[in-house]
Structure formats: C-alpha cells, structure tokens
Tab-separated table of C-alpha atoms in Angstrom:
chain	number	residue	atom	x	y	z
R	1	MET	CA	-38.008	15.599	-186.317
R	2	LEU	CA	-37.410	15.502	-190.032
R	3	ASN	CA	-35.875	18.466	-191.845
R	4	THR	CA	-36.873	19.717	-195.276
R	5	ALA	CA	-34.137	17.872	-197.050
R	6	GLN	CA	-35.085	14.605	-195.471
R	7	LEU	CA	-38.777	15.128	-196.453
R	8	LYS	CA	-37.819	15.847	-200.035
R	9	ALA	CA	-35.504	12.850	-200.306
R	10	LEU	CA	-38.088	10.546	-198.652
R	11	SER	CA	-40.729	11.730	-201.098
R	12	VAL	CA	-38.525	11.018	-204.126
R	13	PHE	CA	-37.584	7.534	-202.864
R	14	ALA	CA	-41.255	6.801	-202.100
R	15	ILE	CA	-41.980	7.412	-205.718
R	16	PHE	CA	-38.963	5.327	-206.660
R	17	ALA	CA	-40.304	2.487	-204.477
R	18	ILE	CA	-43.658	2.606	-206.312
R	19	ILE	CA	-42.199	2.725	-209.825
R	20	GLY	CA	-39.236	0.455	-208.975
R	21	PHE	CA	-41.193	-2.764	-209.358
R	22	GLY	CA	-39.576	-3.310	-212.736
R	23	PRO	CA	-36.185	-4.292	-213.993
R	24	ILE	CA	-34.746	-0.782	-213.705
R	25	SER	CA	-33.780	0.856	-210.401
R	26	PRO	CA	-33.957	4.642	-210.798
R	27	GLY	CA	-32.293	5.151	-207.328
R	28	CYS	CA	-29.259	3.130	-208.389
R	29	LEU	CA	-28.991	4.818	-211.781
R	30	ILE	CA	-29.124	8.211	-210.125
R	31	GLY	CA	-26.629	7.000	-207.514
R	32	MET	CA	-24.193	5.878	-210.243
R	33	TYR	CA	-24.634	9.223	-211.946
R	34	VAL	CA	-23.787	11.068	-208.773
R	35	VAL	CA	-20.655	8.936	-208.208
R	36	VAL	CA	-19.450	9.615	-211.754
R	37	LYS	CA	-20.443	13.303	-212.173
R	38	ARG	CA	-20.529	14.561	-208.616
R	39	PRO	CA	-23.233	17.178	-209.086
R	40	ASP	CA	-23.481	20.043	-206.641
R	41	TRP	CA	-27.175	19.424	-205.908
R	42	PHE	CA	-26.458	16.015	-204.316
R	43	HIS	CA	-23.694	17.390	-202.045
R	44	ARG	CA	-26.064	20.186	-200.935
R	45	LEU	CA	-28.829	17.634	-200.336
R	46	VAL	CA	-26.591	15.432	-198.156
R	47	ARG	CA	-25.437	18.428	-196.182
R	48	GLY	CA	-29.096	19.402	-195.720
R	49	ILE	CA	-30.083	15.925	-194.532
R	50	PHE	CA	-27.160	15.614	-192.137
R	51	ASP	CA	-26.952	19.235	-191.044
R	52	TYR	CA	-23.284	18.927	-190.357
R	53	PRO	CA	-20.910	21.865	-190.621
R	54	ASP	CA	-18.662	22.036	-193.702
R	55	ASP	CA	-15.835	19.538	-193.600
R	56	ALA	CA	-12.303	20.881	-193.197
R	57	ASP	CA	-10.741	17.397	-193.523
R	58	PHE	CA	-8.354	16.837	-196.366
R	59	VAL	CA	-9.292	13.951	-198.650
R	60	SER	CA	-6.517	12.920	-201.016
R	61	ALA	CA	-7.154	12.222	-204.688
R	62	ALA	CA	-6.341	8.484	-204.153
R	63	GLU	CA	-9.009	8.288	-201.399
R	64	THR	CA	-11.526	10.018	-203.628
R	65	ARG	CA	-10.734	7.669	-206.504
R	66	ALA	CA	-11.083	4.592	-204.253
R	67	ALA	CA	-14.286	5.762	-202.690
R	68	ARG	CA	-15.775	6.454	-206.148
R	69	ILE	CA	-14.800	3.048	-207.491
R	70	LYS	CA	-16.124	1.209	-204.387
R	71	SER	CA	-19.376	3.239	-204.375
R	72	PHE	CA	-19.977	2.644	-208.066
R	73	ALA	CA	-19.363	-1.153	-207.646
R	74	CYS	CA	-21.717	-1.320	-204.666
R	75	LEU	CA	-24.448	0.603	-206.545
R	76	PHE	CA	-23.998	-1.682	-209.581
R	77	VAL	CA	-24.451	-4.771	-207.360
R	78	LEU	CA	-27.446	-3.171	-205.721
R	79	PHE	CA	-28.798	-2.430	-209.258
R	80	LEU	CA	-28.447	-6.124	-210.114
R	81	VAL	CA	-30.129	-7.188	-206.869
R	82	ASP	CA	-32.983	-4.708	-207.508
R	83	ILE	CA	-33.944	-6.621	-210.628
R	84	VAL	CA	-36.065	-8.909	-208.412
R	85	PRO	CA	-39.558	-7.480	-208.035
R	86	LEU	CA	-38.782	-6.118	-204.552
R	87	PRO	CA	-37.462	-2.545	-204.287
R	88	VAL	CA	-34.362	-2.929	-202.271
R	89	THR	CA	-32.734	0.438	-203.035
R	90	PRO	CA	-35.555	2.562	-201.640
R	91	VAL	CA	-35.516	0.664	-198.362
R	92	VAL	CA	-31.727	1.217	-198.100
R	93	ALA	CA	-32.286	4.896	-198.951
R	94	PHE	CA	-35.052	5.235	-196.325
R	95	ALA	CA	-32.734	3.750	-193.636
R	96	ILE	CA	-29.977	6.230	-194.646
R	97	ILE	CA	-32.339	9.248	-194.786
R	98	LEU	CA	-34.004	8.502	-191.470
R	99	GLY	CA	-31.041	7.068	-189.630
R	100	ARG	CA	-28.385	9.524	-190.923
R	101	PRO	CA	-25.463	7.263	-190.271
R	102	SER	CA	-22.155	9.108	-190.050
R	103	TRP	CA	-20.483	6.584	-192.375
R	104	PHE	CA	-22.672	7.764	-195.258
R	105	TYR	CA	-21.726	11.385	-194.720
R	106	ARG	CA	-18.036	10.460	-194.590
R	107	LEU	CA	-18.433	8.352	-197.737
R	108	VAL	CA	-20.022	11.286	-199.605
R	109	SER	CA	-17.238	13.528	-198.416
R	110	ARG	CA	-14.691	11.070	-199.785
R	111	VAL	CA	-16.555	10.666	-203.110
R	112	TYR	CA	-16.647	14.451	-203.652
R	113	GLY	CA	-13.103	14.977	-202.302
R	114	GLN	CA	-11.645	18.377	-202.825
R	115	SER	CA	-14.029	19.171	-205.735
R	116	ALA	CA	-16.911	19.951	-203.358
C-alpha cells in the first residue's frame, strides 16, 4: 500500500516524465539542488516515503562531503544521459519510490549528515 508521501512523489515524477522529453531533466536539476542546499522539505519527504524512525547514527563531516560529491556526480551523469529523448530519471525515481531500497535512505542520511 502506498503512503501519502509516495503518492505525492509519484505524481510529481509522472509530470516530470511527461515534460522530460526535452534536453532538460527537471528531476536531475532538483536532485542536484537538494544535494547542494539540503532543504528540509526533501528530508521530510524521504522520511515520509520510507516511514523509518529518526536516525541516531553519527555521520561524520567527511562522510557527508563524500556522499554529496558522489551524489552530485551521479546526478550530473544522469542529467547527461537524460538528454536522449527517453526519460531515464523518472524511471529511476519510480523504482526508488515504489521499491524503497534501504541504500537510498542511507544515502540521504549521509548527504544530510548532522545538519538534518
């Protein structure tokens, strides 16, 4: 059963899939913004999708920096791949939203680090 956060995220990425048939990938741009600025709304959305309790694990500043650099680089490569007229990013997002893999939650926790 899908929760409210999953339905909201799926709706947004469905729109991105429709408008993403051009040279610009809105999902990747928003992802890069999230990695750089770490807005509270994204962290709340991920917690809502995954419905996990708050993390008590310590994430060092070095781990946060490394996770942010790797995440930005991956999103940039995905942005370049998304230039082809097939929306790749929304498909990846659908898989994450529906599958809720634990690696994604851990990655977000590392990207946000102690600032969350």
